[in-house]
Amino acid sequence: RGGGGGGMLGQTPLWHFLFHYTTLGQVVSSQFRSPLDSKKAQKRLLREYQRVYALTHSPTKSEQHRVHFRSGEKQVLLAVMGQDFELYAAFDPLTDKASAVPICNRLCAWLNQKEADLFMAPFPQFFEST
């Protein structure tokens, strides 16, 4: 199936993404597929996402990054912090930043287009909390 900014598996360097819609407090991610289909690979990737999260949410404003690109031997990570979202994406290790950024842009556009299908709308408040 196409969509998600990357296209068909094997036709894109995008391996996995995790999208946090901060305004709604909701998360959506892609399925783990080869080469991330083992528990070990999934744990490694989630730890890498945690490291990037820590960098992008540094307590000192001067150390915070809105865009973070990390290239490693196992995968390439790109994290983008928007006004109301956070996107973490893992790519084939041969992917450069110039290729990863447009894929993430297409992914964000696709997620925005599918927002109503992917995220629950906030519940209206009928009662005031006391």
Coordinates of N, CA, C and O in Angstrom, one line a residue:
R1 N 0.8 -1.2 0.0 CA 0.0 0.0 0.0 C 0.9 1.2 0.0 O 1.9 1.3 0.7
G2 N 0.5 2.2 -0.7 CA 1.2 3.5 -0.8 C 0.8 4.4 0.3 O 0.0 4.0 1.2
G3 N 1.3 5.6 0.3 CA 0.9 6.6 1.3 C 2.0 6.6 2.4 O 3.0 6.0 2.3
G4 N 1.7 7.4 3.4 CA 2.6 7.6 4.5 C 3.9 8.2 4.1 O 4.9 8.1 4.8
G5 N 4.0 8.9 3.0 CA 5.1 9.6 2.6 C 6.3 8.8 2.0 O 7.2 9.3 1.5
G6 N 6.2 7.5 2.1 CA 7.3 6.7 1.6 C 7.0 5.8 0.4 O 7.8 5.5 -0.4
G7 N 5.8 5.3 0.3 CA 5.4 4.4 -0.8 C 5.5 3.0 -0.3 O 5.5 2.7 0.8
M8 N 5.6 2.1 -1.3 CA 5.6 0.6 -1.0 C 6.9 0.2 -0.3 O 8.0 0.8 -0.6
L9 N 6.8 -0.8 0.6 CA 8.0 -1.3 1.2 C 9.0 -1.8 0.2 O 8.6 -2.4 -0.8
G10 N 10.2 -1.4 0.3 CA 11.3 -1.8 -0.6 C 11.5 -0.7 -1.7 O 12.5 -0.7 -2.4
Q11 N 10.5 0.2 -1.8 CA 10.7 1.3 -2.7 C 11.0 2.6 -2.0 O 11.1 3.7 -2.7
T12 N 11.2 2.6 -0.8 CA 11.5 3.7 0.0 C 12.6 3.4 1.1 O 12.6 2.3 1.6
P13 N 13.4 4.4 1.4 CA 14.3 4.2 2.5 C 13.7 4.3 3.9 O 14.3 4.0 4.9
L14 N 12.4 4.7 4.0 CA 11.7 4.9 5.3 C 11.4 3.5 5.8 O 10.6 2.8 5.2
W15 N 11.9 3.2 7.0 CA 11.7 1.9 7.6 C 10.6 2.0 8.7 O 9.8 1.0 8.8
H16 N 10.5 3.1 9.4 CA 9.6 3.2 10.5 C 9.4 4.6 10.9 O 10.3 5.4 10.6
F17 N 8.2 5.0 11.4 CA 8.0 6.3 11.9 C 7.1 6.2 13.2 O 6.3 5.3 13.4
L18 N 7.3 7.2 14.0 CA 6.4 7.4 15.2 C 6.1 8.9 15.2 O 6.9 9.8 15.1
F19 N 4.7 9.2 15.2 CA 4.2 10.5 15.1 C 3.4 10.8 16.4 O 2.5 10.1 16.7
H20 N 3.9 11.8 17.1 CA 3.2 12.2 18.4 C 2.5 13.5 18.1 O 3.1 14.5 17.8
Y21 N 1.1 13.4 18.1 CA 0.3 14.6 18.0 C 0.2 15.2 19.4 O -0.7 14.8 20.2
T22 N 1.1 16.2 19.7 CA 1.2 16.7 21.1 C -0.1 17.4 21.5 O -0.4 17.3 22.7
T23 N -0.8 18.1 20.6 CA -2.0 18.8 21.0 C -3.0 17.8 21.6 O -3.7 18.1 22.5
L24 N -3.2 16.7 20.9 CA -4.2 15.7 21.4 C -3.6 14.6 22.3 O -4.3 13.9 22.9
G25 N -2.3 14.6 22.5 CA -1.6 13.6 23.3 C -1.8 12.2 22.8 O -1.9 11.2 23.5
Q26 N -1.8 12.1 21.4 CA -1.9 10.8 20.8 C -0.8 10.4 19.9 O -0.1 11.3 19.4
V27 N -0.5 9.1 19.7 CA 0.6 8.7 18.9 C 0.1 7.7 17.9 O -0.8 6.9 18.1
V28 N 0.7 7.8 16.7 CA 0.5 6.8 15.7 C 1.9 6.4 15.1 O 2.8 7.2 15.1
S29 N 2.0 5.1 14.8 CA 3.3 4.7 14.2 C 3.1 3.6 13.1 O 2.0 3.0 13.1
S30 N 4.1 3.4 12.3 CA 4.0 2.4 11.3 C 4.3 1.0 12.0 O 4.8 1.0 13.1
Q31 N 4.0 0.0 11.3 CA 4.3 -1.4 11.8 C 5.8 -1.6 11.7 O 6.4 -1.0 10.8
F32 N 6.3 -2.5 12.5 CA 7.7 -2.9 12.4 C 7.7 -4.0 11.3 O 7.0 -5.0 11.4
R33 N 8.6 -3.7 10.3 CA 8.8 -4.7 9.2 C 10.3 -4.9 9.1 O 11.1 -4.1 9.6
S34 N 10.6 -5.8 8.3 CA 12.0 -6.1 8.0 C 12.7 -4.8 7.5 O 12.1 -4.1 6.7
P35 N 13.8 -4.5 8.1 CA 14.7 -5.2 9.0 C 14.5 -4.9 10.4 O 15.4 -5.3 11.3
L36 N 13.4 -4.4 10.8 CA 13.1 -4.0 12.2 C 12.1 -5.0 12.8 O 11.3 -4.7 13.7
D37 N 12.0 -6.2 12.3 CA 10.9 -7.1 12.7 C 11.3 -8.0 13.9 O 10.5 -8.7 14.5
S38 N 12.6 -7.9 14.3 CA 13.0 -8.7 15.5 C 12.8 -7.8 16.8 O 12.9 -6.6 16.7
K39 N 12.6 -8.4 17.9 CA 12.4 -7.7 19.2 C 13.7 -6.9 19.5 O 13.6 -5.8 20.0
K40 N 14.9 -7.5 19.2 CA 16.1 -6.8 19.4 C 16.2 -5.5 18.6 O 16.6 -4.5 19.1
A41 N 15.9 -5.6 17.3 CA 16.0 -4.4 16.5 C 14.9 -3.4 16.9 O 15.2 -2.2 16.9
Q42 N 13.8 -3.8 17.3 CA 12.7 -2.9 17.8 C 13.2 -2.2 19.1 O 13.0 -0.9 19.2
K43 N 13.7 -2.9 20.0 CA 14.2 -2.3 21.2 C 15.3 -1.3 20.9 O 15.4 -0.2 21.5
R44 N 16.3 -1.7 20.0 CA 17.3 -0.7 19.7 C 16.8 0.5 19.1 O 17.2 1.6 19.4
L45 N 15.8 0.4 18.2 CA 15.2 1.6 17.6 C 14.5 2.5 18.6 O 14.7 3.7 18.6
L46 N 13.7 1.9 19.5 CA 13.0 2.6 20.5 C 14.0 3.3 21.4 O 13.7 4.5 21.9
R47 N 15.1 2.7 21.7 CA 16.1 3.4 22.6 C 16.7 4.6 21.8 O 17.0 5.6 22.4
E48 N 16.9 4.4 20.5 CA 17.4 5.5 19.7 C 16.4 6.7 19.7 O 16.8 7.8 19.8
Y49 N 15.1 6.3 19.6 CA 14.1 7.4 19.6 C 14.1 8.1 21.0 O 14.0 9.3 21.0
Q50 N 14.3 7.3 22.1 CA 14.4 7.9 23.4 C 15.6 8.9 23.5 O 15.5 10.0 24.1
R51 N 16.7 8.5 22.9 CA 17.9 9.4 22.9 C 17.7 10.7 22.2 O 18.0 11.8 22.6
V52 N 17.0 10.6 21.0 CA 16.7 11.8 20.2 C 15.7 12.6 21.0 O 15.8 13.8 21.0
Y53 N 14.7 12.0 21.6 CA 13.7 12.7 22.4 C 14.4 13.5 23.5 O 14.1 14.7 23.7
A54 N 15.4 12.9 24.1 CA 16.1 13.6 25.2 C 16.8 14.9 24.6 O 16.9 15.9 25.3
L55 N 17.4 14.7 23.5 CA 18.1 15.8 22.9 C 17.2 17.0 22.5 O 17.5 18.1 22.6
T56 N 16.0 16.6 22.0 CA 15.1 17.6 21.5 C 14.3 18.2 22.6 O 13.6 19.2 22.4
H57 N 14.3 17.6 23.8 CA 13.6 18.2 25.0 C 14.6 18.5 26.1 O 14.3 18.3 27.3
S58 N 15.7 19.0 25.7 CA 16.7 19.3 26.7 C 16.2 20.4 27.7 O 15.5 21.3 27.2
P59 N 16.6 20.3 29.0 CA 16.1 21.4 29.9 C 16.6 22.8 29.6 O 16.0 23.8 29.9
T60 N 17.8 22.9 28.9 CA 18.3 24.2 28.6 C 17.9 24.5 27.1 O 18.2 23.7 26.2
K61 N 17.2 25.6 26.9 CA 16.7 26.0 25.6 C 17.8 26.0 24.6 O 17.6 25.6 23.4
S62 N 19.0 26.4 24.9 CA 20.1 26.5 24.0 C 20.5 25.1 23.4 O 21.1 25.0 22.3
E63 N 20.2 24.0 24.1 CA 20.6 22.7 23.7 C 19.5 22.0 22.9 O 19.7 20.9 22.4
Q64 N 18.3 22.6 22.9 CA 17.2 21.9 22.2 C 17.3 22.0 20.7 O 17.8 23.0 20.2
H65 N 16.9 21.0 20.0 CA 16.9 21.0 18.6 C 15.5 20.8 18.0 O 14.8 20.0 18.5
R66 N 15.2 21.6 17.0 CA 13.9 21.4 16.3 C 13.9 20.3 15.3 O 12.9 19.6 15.0
V67 N 15.1 20.1 14.7 CA 15.3 19.1 13.7 C 16.6 18.4 14.1 O 17.6 19.0 14.4
H68 N 16.6 17.1 14.2 CA 17.8 16.3 14.6 C 18.0 15.2 13.6 O 17.1 14.4 13.3
F69 N 19.2 15.1 13.0 CA 19.5 14.1 12.0 C 20.7 13.3 12.6 O 21.7 13.9 13.0
R70 N 20.5 12.0 12.7 CA 21.6 11.1 13.2 C 21.8 10.0 12.3 O 20.9 9.2 12.0
S71 N 23.0 9.8 11.8 CA 23.4 8.7 10.9 C 24.2 7.7 11.7 O 25.2 8.0 12.3
G72 N 23.8 6.4 11.6 CA 24.5 5.4 12.3 C 24.6 4.2 11.3 O 24.1 4.2 10.2
E73 N 25.3 3.2 11.8 CA 25.5 2.0 11.0 C 24.3 1.1 10.8 O 24.1 0.4 9.9
K74 N 23.4 1.2 11.8 CA 22.1 0.4 11.8 C 21.0 1.1 11.1 O 20.2 0.5 10.4
Q75 N 20.9 2.4 11.3 CA 19.8 3.2 10.6 C 20.2 4.7 10.7 O 21.1 5.1 11.5
V76 N 19.4 5.4 10.0 CA 19.4 6.9 10.1 C 18.2 7.3 10.8 O 17.1 6.8 10.5
L77 N 18.3 8.3 11.7 CA 17.1 8.8 12.4 C 17.0 10.3 12.0 O 17.9 11.0 12.0
L78 N 15.7 10.7 11.8 CA 15.4 12.1 11.6 C 14.2 12.4 12.6 O 13.2 11.7 12.5
A79 N 14.4 13.4 13.4 CA 13.3 13.9 14.3 C 13.0 15.3 14.0 O 13.9 16.1 13.7
V80 N 11.7 15.6 13.9 CA 11.3 16.9 13.6 C 10.2 17.3 14.6 O 9.3 16.6 14.9
M81 N 10.5 18.5 15.2 CA 9.5 19.0 16.3 C 8.8 20.2 15.6 O 9.4 21.2 15.3
G82 N 7.5 20.0 15.5 CA 6.6 21.0 15.0 C 5.9 21.7 16.1 O 6.1 21.4 17.3
Q83 N 5.0 22.7 15.8 CA 4.3 23.4 16.8 C 3.4 22.5 17.6 O 3.2 22.6 18.8
D84 N 2.8 21.5 16.9 CA 1.8 20.6 17.6 C 2.1 19.1 17.3 O 1.2 18.3 17.5
F85 N 3.3 18.8 16.9 CA 3.6 17.4 16.7 C 5.1 17.1 16.9 O 5.9 18.1 16.9
E86 N 5.4 15.9 17.0 CA 6.8 15.4 17.0 C 6.8 14.2 16.1 O 6.0 13.3 16.2
L87 N 7.8 14.2 15.1 CA 7.9 13.0 14.2 C 9.3 12.4 14.4 O 10.3 13.2 14.4
Y88 N 9.3 11.1 14.6 CA 10.6 10.4 14.7 C 10.6 9.4 13.5 O 9.6 8.6 13.4
A89 N 11.6 9.4 12.7 CA 11.6 8.5 11.5 C 12.9 7.8 11.4 O 14.0 8.4 11.6
A90 N 12.9 6.5 11.1 CA 14.0 5.7 10.9 C 14.2 5.3 9.4 O 13.2 4.9 8.8
F91 N 15.4 5.4 8.9 CA 15.6 5.2 7.5 C 16.8 4.2 7.3 O 17.6 3.9 8.2
D92 N 16.8 3.6 6.1 CA 18.0 2.8 5.7 C 19.3 3.6 6.0 O 19.3 4.8 5.9
P93 N 20.3 2.9 6.5 CA 21.5 3.6 6.9 C 22.3 4.4 5.7 O 23.1 5.2 6.0
L94 N 21.9 4.1 4.5 CA 22.5 4.9 3.4 C 21.8 6.2 3.0 O 22.2 6.9 2.1
T95 N 20.7 6.5 3.7 CA 19.9 7.6 3.4 C 20.6 8.9 4.0 O 21.1 8.9 5.1
D96 N 20.7 9.9 3.1 CA 21.2 11.2 3.6 C 20.1 12.1 3.9 O 18.9 11.9 3.7
K97 N 20.5 13.2 4.6 CA 19.5 14.2 5.1 C 18.7 14.8 3.9 O 17.5 15.0 4.0
A98 N 19.3 15.0 2.8 CA 18.6 15.6 1.6 C 17.5 14.7 1.1 O 16.6 15.2 0.5
S99 N 17.6 13.4 1.3 CA 16.6 12.5 0.9 C 15.6 12.3 2.0 O 14.4 12.1 1.7
A100 N 16.0 12.3 3.3 CA 15.1 12.0 4.4 C 14.1 13.1 4.6 O 12.9 12.9 4.9
V101 N 14.5 14.4 4.5 CA 13.7 15.5 4.8 C 12.4 15.5 3.9 O 11.3 15.7 4.4
P102 N 12.6 15.4 2.6 CA 11.3 15.4 1.7 C 10.4 14.3 2.0 O 9.2 14.4 1.9
I103 N 10.9 13.1 2.4 CA 10.1 12.0 2.7 C 9.3 12.3 4.0 O 8.1 12.0 4.1
C104 N 10.0 12.9 5.0 CA 9.2 13.3 6.2 C 8.2 14.4 5.9 O 7.1 14.4 6.5
N105 N 8.5 15.3 5.0 CA 7.5 16.3 4.6 C 6.3 15.7 4.0 O 5.2 16.0 4.3
R106 N 6.5 14.7 3.1 CA 5.4 14.0 2.5 C 4.6 13.2 3.6 O 3.4 13.1 3.5
L107 N 5.3 12.6 4.5 CA 4.7 11.8 5.6 C 3.8 12.7 6.4 O 2.7 12.4 6.7
C108 N 4.3 13.9 6.8 CA 3.5 14.8 7.6 C 2.3 15.3 6.8 O 1.2 15.4 7.4
A109 N 2.5 15.6 5.5 CA 1.3 16.0 4.7 C 0.3 14.9 4.7 O -0.9 15.1 4.8
W110 N 0.7 13.6 4.5 CA -0.2 12.5 4.5 C -0.9 12.3 5.8 O -2.1 12.1 5.9
L111 N -0.1 12.4 6.9 CA -0.7 12.3 8.2 C -1.8 13.4 8.5 O -2.8 13.2 9.1
N112 N -1.5 14.6 8.0 CA -2.4 15.7 8.1 C -3.7 15.4 7.3 O -4.8 15.7 7.8
Q113 N -3.5 14.9 6.2 CA -4.7 14.5 5.3 C -5.5 13.4 6.0 O -6.8 13.5 5.8
K114 N -4.9 12.5 6.6 CA -5.6 11.4 7.3 C -5.9 11.6 8.7 O -6.3 10.7 9.4
E115 N -5.7 12.8 9.2 CA -5.9 13.1 10.6 C -7.2 12.6 11.2 O -7.2 12.0 12.3
A116 N -8.3 12.8 10.6 CA -9.6 12.4 11.1 C -9.7 10.9 11.2 O -10.4 10.4 12.1
D117 N -9.0 10.1 10.4 CA -9.0 8.7 10.4 C -8.1 8.1 11.4 O -8.3 7.0 11.9
L118 N -7.0 8.8 11.7 CA -5.9 8.3 12.6 C -6.0 8.7 14.0 O -5.5 8.0 14.9
F119 N -6.6 9.9 14.3 CA -6.7 10.4 15.7 C -8.1 10.6 16.1 O -9.0 11.0 15.3
M120 N -8.3 10.4 17.4 CA -9.6 10.7 18.0 C -9.7 12.1 18.3 O -8.8 12.7 18.9
A121 N -10.9 12.7 18.0 CA -11.1 14.1 18.3 C -11.2 14.3 19.8 O -11.7 13.3 20.5
P122 N -10.8 15.4 20.3 CA -11.0 15.6 21.8 C -12.4 15.6 22.2 O -13.3 16.0 21.5
F123 N -12.7 15.0 23.4 CA -14.1 15.0 23.9 C -14.5 16.3 24.4 O -13.7 17.0 25.1
P124 N -15.7 16.8 24.1 CA -16.2 18.0 24.6 C -16.3 17.9 26.2 O -16.7 16.8 26.7
Q125 N -16.1 19.0 26.8 CA -16.3 19.0 28.3 C -17.8 19.4 28.6 O -18.2 20.5 28.3
F126 N -18.5 18.5 29.1 CA -19.9 18.8 29.5 C -20.0 19.3 30.9 O -21.0 20.0 31.3
F127 N -19.1 18.9 31.7 CA -19.2 19.2 33.2 C -17.9 20.0 33.6 O -16.8 19.6 33.1
E128 N -18.1 20.9 34.4 CA -16.9 21.6 35.0 C -16.3 20.7 36.1 O -17.1 20.2 36.9
S129 N -15.0 20.7 36.1 CA -14.4 19.9 37.2 C -14.5 20.8 38.5 O -14.3 22.0 38.4
T130 N -14.7 20.2 39.6 CA -14.8 20.9 40.9 C -13.6 20.6 41.8 O -12.9 19.7 41.6

